[in-house]
XYZ file of N, CA, C and O in Angstrom:
576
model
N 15.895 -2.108 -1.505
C 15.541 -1.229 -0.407
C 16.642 -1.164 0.642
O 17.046 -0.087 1.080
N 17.203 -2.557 1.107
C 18.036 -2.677 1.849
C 19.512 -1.468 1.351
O 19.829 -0.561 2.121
N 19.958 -1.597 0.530
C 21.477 -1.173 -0.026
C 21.421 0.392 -0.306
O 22.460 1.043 -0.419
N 19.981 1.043 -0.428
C 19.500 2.182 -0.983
C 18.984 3.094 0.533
O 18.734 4.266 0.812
N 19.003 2.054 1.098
C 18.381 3.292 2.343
C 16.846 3.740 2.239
O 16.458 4.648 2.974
N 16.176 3.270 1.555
C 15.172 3.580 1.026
C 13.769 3.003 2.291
O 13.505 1.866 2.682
N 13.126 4.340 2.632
C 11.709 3.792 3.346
C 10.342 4.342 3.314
O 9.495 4.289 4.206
N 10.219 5.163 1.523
C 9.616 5.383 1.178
C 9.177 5.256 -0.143
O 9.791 5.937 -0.965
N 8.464 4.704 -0.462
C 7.877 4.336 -2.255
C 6.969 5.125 -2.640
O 6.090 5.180 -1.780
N 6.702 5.923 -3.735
C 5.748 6.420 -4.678
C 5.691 5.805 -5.781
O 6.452 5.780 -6.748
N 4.040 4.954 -5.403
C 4.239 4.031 -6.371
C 2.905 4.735 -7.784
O 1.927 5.162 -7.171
N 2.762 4.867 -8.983
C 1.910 4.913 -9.893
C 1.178 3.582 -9.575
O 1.859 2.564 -9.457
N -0.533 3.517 -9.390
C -0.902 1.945 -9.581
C -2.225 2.136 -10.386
O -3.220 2.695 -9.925
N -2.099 1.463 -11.986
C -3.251 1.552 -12.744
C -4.092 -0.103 -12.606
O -3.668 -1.168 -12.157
N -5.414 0.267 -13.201
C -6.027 -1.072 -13.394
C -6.127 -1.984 -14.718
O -6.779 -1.447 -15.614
N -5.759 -2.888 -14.931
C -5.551 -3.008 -16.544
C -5.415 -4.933 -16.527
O -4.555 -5.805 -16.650
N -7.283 -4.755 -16.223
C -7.791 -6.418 -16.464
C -7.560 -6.895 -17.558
O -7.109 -8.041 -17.557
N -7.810 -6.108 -19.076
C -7.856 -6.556 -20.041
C -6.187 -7.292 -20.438
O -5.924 -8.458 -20.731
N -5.459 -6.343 -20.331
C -4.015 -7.366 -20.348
C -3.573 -8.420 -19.149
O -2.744 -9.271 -19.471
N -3.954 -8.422 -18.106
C -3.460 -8.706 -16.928
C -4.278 -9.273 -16.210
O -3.846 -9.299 -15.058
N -5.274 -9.758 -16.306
C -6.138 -10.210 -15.523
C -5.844 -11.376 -14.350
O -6.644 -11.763 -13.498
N -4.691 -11.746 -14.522
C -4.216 -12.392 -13.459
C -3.567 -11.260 -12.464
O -3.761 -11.365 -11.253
N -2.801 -10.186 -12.990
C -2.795 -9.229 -12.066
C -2.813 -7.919 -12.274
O -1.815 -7.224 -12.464
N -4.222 -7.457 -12.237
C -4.259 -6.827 -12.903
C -4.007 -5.037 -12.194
O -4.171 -4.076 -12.945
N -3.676 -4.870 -10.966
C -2.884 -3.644 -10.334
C -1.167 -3.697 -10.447
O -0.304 -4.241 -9.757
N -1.136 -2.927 -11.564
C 0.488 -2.353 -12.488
C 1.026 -1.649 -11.835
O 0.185 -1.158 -11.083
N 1.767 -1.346 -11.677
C 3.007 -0.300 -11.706
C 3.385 0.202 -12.817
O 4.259 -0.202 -13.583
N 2.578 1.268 -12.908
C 2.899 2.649 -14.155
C 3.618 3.714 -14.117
O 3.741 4.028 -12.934
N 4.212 4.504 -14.856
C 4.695 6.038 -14.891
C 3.977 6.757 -15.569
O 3.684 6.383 -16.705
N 3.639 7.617 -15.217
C 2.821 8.583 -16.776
C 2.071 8.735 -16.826
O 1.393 8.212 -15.941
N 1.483 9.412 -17.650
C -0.208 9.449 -18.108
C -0.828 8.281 -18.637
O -0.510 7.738 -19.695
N -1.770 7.901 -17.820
C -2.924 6.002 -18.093
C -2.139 5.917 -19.868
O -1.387 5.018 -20.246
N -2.574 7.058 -20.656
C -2.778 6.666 -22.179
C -1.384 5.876 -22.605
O -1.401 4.749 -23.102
N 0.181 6.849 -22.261
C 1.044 6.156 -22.699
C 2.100 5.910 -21.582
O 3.297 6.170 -21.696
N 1.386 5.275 -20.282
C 2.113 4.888 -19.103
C 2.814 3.549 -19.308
O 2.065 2.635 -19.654
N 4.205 3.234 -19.150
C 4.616 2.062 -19.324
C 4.662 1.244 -18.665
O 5.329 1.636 -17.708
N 4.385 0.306 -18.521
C 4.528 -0.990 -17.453
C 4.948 -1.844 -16.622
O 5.002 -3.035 -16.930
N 5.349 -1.357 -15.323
C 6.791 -1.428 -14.654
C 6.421 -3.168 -14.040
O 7.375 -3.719 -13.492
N 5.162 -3.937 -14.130
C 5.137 -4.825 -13.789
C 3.470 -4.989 -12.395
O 2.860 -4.127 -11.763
N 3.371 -6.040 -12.449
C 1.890 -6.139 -11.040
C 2.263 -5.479 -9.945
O 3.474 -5.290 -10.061
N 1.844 -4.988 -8.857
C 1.958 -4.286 -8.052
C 1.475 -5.344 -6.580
O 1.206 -4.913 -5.459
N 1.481 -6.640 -6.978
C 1.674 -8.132 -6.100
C 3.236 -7.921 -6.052
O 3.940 -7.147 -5.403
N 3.507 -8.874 -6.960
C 4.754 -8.994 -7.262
C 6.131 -8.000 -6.989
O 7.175 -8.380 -6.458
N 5.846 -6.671 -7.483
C 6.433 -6.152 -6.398
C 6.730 -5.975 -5.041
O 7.818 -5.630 -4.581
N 5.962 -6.166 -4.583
C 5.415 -5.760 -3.090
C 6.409 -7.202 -2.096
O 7.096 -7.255 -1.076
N 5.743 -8.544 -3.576
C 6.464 -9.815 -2.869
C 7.722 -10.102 -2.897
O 8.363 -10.715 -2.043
N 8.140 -9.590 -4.033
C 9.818 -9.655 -4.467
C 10.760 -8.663 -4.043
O 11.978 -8.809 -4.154
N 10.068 -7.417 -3.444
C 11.141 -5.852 -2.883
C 10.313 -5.844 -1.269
O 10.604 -6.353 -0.187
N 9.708 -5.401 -1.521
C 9.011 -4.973 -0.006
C 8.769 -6.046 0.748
O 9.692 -6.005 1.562
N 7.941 -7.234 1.068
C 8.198 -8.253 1.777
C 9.474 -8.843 2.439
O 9.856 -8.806 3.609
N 10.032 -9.419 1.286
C 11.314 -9.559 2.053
C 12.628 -8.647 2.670
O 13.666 -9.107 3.146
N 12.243 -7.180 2.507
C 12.857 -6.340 3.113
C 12.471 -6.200 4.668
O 13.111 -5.891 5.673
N 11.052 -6.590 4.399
C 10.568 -5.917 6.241
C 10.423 -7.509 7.306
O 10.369 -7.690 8.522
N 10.406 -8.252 6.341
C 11.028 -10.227 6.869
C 12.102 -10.081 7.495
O 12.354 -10.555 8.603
N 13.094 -9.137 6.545
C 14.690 -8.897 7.514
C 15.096 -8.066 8.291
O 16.176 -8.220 8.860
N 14.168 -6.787 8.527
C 14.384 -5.435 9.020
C 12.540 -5.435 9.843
O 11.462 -4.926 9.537
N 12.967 -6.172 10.793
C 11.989 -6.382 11.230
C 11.438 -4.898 12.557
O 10.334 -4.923 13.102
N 12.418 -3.846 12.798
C 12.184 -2.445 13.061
C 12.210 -1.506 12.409
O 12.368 -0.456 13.031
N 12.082 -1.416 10.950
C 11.816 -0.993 9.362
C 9.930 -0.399 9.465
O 9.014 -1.174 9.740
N 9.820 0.471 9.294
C 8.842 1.680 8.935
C 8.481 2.055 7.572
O 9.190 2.998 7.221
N 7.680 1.703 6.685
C 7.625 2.120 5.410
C 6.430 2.725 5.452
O 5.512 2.393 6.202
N 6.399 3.923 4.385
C 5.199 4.510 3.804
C 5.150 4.145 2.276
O 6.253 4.141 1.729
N 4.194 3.873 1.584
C 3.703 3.648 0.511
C 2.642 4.894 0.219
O 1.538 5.160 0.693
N 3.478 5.533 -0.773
C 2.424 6.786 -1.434
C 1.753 6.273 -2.602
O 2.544 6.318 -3.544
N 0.593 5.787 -2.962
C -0.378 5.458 -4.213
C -0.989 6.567 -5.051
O -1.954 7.228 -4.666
N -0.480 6.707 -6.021
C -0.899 7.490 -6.789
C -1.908 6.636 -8.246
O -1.412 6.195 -9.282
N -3.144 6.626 -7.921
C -4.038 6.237 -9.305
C -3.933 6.664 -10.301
O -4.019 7.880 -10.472
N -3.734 5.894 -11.199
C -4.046 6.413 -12.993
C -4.949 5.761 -13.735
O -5.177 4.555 -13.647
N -5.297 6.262 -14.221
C -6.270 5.894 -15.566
C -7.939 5.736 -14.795
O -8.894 5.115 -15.262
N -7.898 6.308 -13.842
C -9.327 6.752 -13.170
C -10.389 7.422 -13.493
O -11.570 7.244 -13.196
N -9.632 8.574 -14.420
C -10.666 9.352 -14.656
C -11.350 9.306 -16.020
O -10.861 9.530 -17.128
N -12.649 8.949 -15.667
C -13.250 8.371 -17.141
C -14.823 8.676 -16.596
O -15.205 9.452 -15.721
N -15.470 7.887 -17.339
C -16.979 8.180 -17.064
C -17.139 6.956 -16.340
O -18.277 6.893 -15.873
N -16.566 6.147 -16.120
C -16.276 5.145 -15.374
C -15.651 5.012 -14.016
O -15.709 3.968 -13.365
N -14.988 6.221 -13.569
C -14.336 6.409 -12.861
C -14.786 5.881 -11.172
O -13.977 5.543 -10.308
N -15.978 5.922 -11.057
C -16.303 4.878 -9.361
C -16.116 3.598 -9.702
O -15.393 2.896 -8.996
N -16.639 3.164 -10.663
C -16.234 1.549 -10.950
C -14.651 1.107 -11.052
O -14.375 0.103 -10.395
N -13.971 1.493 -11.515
C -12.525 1.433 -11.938
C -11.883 1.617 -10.037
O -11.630 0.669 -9.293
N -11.781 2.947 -9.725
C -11.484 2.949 -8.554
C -12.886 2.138 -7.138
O -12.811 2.632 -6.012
N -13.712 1.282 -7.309
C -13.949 0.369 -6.697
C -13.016 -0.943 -6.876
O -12.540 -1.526 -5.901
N -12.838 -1.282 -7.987
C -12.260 -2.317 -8.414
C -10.914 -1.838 -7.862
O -11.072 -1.968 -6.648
N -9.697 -1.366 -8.056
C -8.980 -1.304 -7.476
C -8.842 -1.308 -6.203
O -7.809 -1.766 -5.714
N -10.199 -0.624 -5.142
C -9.880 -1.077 -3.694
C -10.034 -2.412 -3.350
O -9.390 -2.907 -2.424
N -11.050 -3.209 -4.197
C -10.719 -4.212 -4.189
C -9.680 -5.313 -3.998
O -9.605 -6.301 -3.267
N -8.494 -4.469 -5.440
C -7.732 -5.770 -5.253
C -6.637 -4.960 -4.340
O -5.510 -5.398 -4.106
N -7.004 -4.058 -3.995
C -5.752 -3.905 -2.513
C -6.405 -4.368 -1.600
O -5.694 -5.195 -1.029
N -7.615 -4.281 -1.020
C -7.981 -5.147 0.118
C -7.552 -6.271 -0.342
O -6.500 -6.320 0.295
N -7.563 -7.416 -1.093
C -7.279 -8.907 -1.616
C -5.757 -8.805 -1.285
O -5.375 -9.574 -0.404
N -5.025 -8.159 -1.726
C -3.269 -7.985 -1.803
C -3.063 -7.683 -0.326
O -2.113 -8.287 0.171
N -3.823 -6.790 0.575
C -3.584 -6.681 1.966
C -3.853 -7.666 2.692
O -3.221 -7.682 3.748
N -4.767 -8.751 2.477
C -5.096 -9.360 3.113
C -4.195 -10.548 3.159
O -3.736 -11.039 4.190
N -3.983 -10.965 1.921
C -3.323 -12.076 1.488
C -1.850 -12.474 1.524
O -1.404 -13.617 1.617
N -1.256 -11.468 1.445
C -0.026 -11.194 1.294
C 0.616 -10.980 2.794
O 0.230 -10.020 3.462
N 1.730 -12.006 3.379
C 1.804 -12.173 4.407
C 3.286 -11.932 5.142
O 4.129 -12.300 4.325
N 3.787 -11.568 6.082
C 5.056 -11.672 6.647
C 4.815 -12.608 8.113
O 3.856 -12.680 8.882
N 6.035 -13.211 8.096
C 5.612 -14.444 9.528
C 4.005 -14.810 9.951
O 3.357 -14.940 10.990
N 3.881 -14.855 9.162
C 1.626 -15.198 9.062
C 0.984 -14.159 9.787
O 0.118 -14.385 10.633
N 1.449 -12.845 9.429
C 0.933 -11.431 9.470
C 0.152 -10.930 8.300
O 0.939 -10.290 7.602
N -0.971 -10.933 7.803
C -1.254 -9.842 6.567
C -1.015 -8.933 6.590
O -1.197 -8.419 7.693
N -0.515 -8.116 5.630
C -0.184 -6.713 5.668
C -1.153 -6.079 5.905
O -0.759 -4.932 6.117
N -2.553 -6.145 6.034
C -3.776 -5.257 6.422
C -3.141 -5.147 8.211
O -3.099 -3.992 8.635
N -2.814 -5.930 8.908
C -2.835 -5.948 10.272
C -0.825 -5.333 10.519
O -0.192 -5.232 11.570
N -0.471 -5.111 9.382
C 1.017 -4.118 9.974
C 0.826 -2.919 9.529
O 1.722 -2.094 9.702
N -0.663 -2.460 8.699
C -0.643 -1.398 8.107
C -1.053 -0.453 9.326
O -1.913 -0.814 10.129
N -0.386 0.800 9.429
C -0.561 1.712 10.536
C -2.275 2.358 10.640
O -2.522 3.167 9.746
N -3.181 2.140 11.405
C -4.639 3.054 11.614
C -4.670 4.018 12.261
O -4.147 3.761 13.345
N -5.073 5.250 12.201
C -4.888 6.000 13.110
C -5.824 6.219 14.139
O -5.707 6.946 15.125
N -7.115 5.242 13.668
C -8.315 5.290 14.784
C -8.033 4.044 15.316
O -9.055 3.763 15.941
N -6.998 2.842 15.473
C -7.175 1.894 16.283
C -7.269 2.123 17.429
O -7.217 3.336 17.633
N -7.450 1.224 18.786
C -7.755 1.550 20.193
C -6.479 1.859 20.255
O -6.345 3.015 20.658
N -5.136 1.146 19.953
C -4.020 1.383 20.606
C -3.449 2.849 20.458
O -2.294 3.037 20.840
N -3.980 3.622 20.071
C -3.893 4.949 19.839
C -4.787 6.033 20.235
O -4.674 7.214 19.908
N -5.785 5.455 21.051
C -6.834 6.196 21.460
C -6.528 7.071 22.772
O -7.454 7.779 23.169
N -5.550 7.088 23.347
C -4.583 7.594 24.617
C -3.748 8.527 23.877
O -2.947 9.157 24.568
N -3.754 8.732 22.761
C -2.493 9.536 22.231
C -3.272 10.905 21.273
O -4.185 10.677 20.479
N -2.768 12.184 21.504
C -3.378 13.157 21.362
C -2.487 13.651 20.205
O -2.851 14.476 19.366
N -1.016 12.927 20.263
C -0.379 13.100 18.572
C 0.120 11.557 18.165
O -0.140 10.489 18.718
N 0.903 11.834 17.034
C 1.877 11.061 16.816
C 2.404 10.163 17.593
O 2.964 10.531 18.626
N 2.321 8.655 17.213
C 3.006 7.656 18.519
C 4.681 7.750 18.130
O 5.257 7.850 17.047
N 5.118 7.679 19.372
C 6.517 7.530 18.731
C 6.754 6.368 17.982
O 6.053 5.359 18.044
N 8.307 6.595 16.872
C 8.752 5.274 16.389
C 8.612 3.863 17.158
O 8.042 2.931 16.592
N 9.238 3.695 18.702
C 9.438 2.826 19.181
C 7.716 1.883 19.094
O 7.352 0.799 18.638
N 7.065 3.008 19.793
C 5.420 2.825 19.449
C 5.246 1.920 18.567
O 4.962 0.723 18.622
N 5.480 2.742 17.637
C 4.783 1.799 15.991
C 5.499 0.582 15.920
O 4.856 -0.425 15.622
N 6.777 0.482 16.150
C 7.690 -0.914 15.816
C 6.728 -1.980 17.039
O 6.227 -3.051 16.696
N 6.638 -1.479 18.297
C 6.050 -2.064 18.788
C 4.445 -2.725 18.679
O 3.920 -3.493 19.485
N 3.956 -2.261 17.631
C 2.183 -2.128 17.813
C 2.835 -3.221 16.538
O 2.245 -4.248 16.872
N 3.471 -3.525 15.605
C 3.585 -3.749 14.675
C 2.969 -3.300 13.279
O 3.253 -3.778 12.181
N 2.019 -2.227 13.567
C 1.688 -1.303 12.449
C 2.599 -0.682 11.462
O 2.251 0.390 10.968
N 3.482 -1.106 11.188
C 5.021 -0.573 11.018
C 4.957 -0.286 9.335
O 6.092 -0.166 8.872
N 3.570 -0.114 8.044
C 3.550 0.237 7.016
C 1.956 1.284 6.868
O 0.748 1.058 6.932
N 2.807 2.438 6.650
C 1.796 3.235 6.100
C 1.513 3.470 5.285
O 2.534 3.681 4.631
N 0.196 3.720 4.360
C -0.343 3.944 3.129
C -1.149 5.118 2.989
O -2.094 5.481 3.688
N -0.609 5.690 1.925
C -1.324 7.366 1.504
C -1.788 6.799 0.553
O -1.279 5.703 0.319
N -2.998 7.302 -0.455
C -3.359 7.219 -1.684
C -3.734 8.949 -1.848
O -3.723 9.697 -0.870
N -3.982 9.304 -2.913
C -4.049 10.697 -4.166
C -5.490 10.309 -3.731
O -5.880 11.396 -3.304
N -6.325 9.616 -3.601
C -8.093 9.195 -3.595
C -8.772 9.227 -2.305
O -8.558 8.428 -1.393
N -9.312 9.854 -2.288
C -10.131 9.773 -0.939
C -11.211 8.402 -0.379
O -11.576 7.923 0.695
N -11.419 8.164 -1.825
C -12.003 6.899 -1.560
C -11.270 5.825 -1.188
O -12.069 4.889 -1.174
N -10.436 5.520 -0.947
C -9.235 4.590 -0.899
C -9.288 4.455 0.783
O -8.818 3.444 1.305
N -10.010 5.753 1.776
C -9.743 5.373 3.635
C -10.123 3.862 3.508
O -11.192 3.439 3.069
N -9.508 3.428 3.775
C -10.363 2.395 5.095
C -9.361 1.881 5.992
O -8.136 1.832 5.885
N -10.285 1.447 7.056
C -9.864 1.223 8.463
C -9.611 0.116 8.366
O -9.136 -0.177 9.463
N -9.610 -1.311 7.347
C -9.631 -2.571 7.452
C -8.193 -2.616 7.529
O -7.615 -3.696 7.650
């Protein structure tokens, strides 16, 4: 991230307990059926993104989530389970004993309740909300 300039990710994230059940939110490309397996979507996060925003501590990222392999007859269960293990991965997953649930940007927190747009950059570096998350799913809001 550092060498690339990079402060935006589109990441593919499928669910896939049966191989992975230790971690089982992937990093995919493609269509669920023959999407290849770029690795857990922990592990990423701990090995690229963590220690990028540990060192670039006025660093702004958005994370775009795009779901696969959702759509099935199964499809609320599958995408429950996945908010799942992003609440678990937000929670858990830490910078200077920060969870990433508490740097992730809200747009209904109080500290924004004075503001009729957009906070500025300085804003956000300051609030430490400093990672935003889109998902493709509507079910995916939450305020936690």
């Amino acid at each position: 991230l550092t060498n690339d300039g990079v402060r935006a990710l589109m990441l593919d994230v499928m669910l896939n307990l049966d191989e992975y059940p230790e971690e089982p939110l992937r990093l995919v490309h493609g269509p669920s059926f023959i999407a290849p397996d770029f690795g857990g979507f922990r592990t990423t996060l701990e090995s690229n993104l963590i220690p990028f925003l540990d060192e670039n501590e006025g660093a702004i990222i958005s994370l775009f989530l795009e779901i696969r392999g959702d759509v099935s007859e199964n499809s609320a269960t599958i995408r429950a389970t996945i908010l799942e293990h992003l609440q678990e991965i937000f929670s858990s997953v830490v910078i200077n004993g920060v969870p990433l649930k508490d740097m992730t940007f809200k747009y209904d927190h109080e500290l924004w309740n004075d503001h009729e747009d957009w906070p500025k950059l300085d804003e956000i570096r300051q609030s430490g909300q400093r990672i935003f998350v889109f998902s493709d799913r509507s079910q995916f809001i939450n305020t936690e």
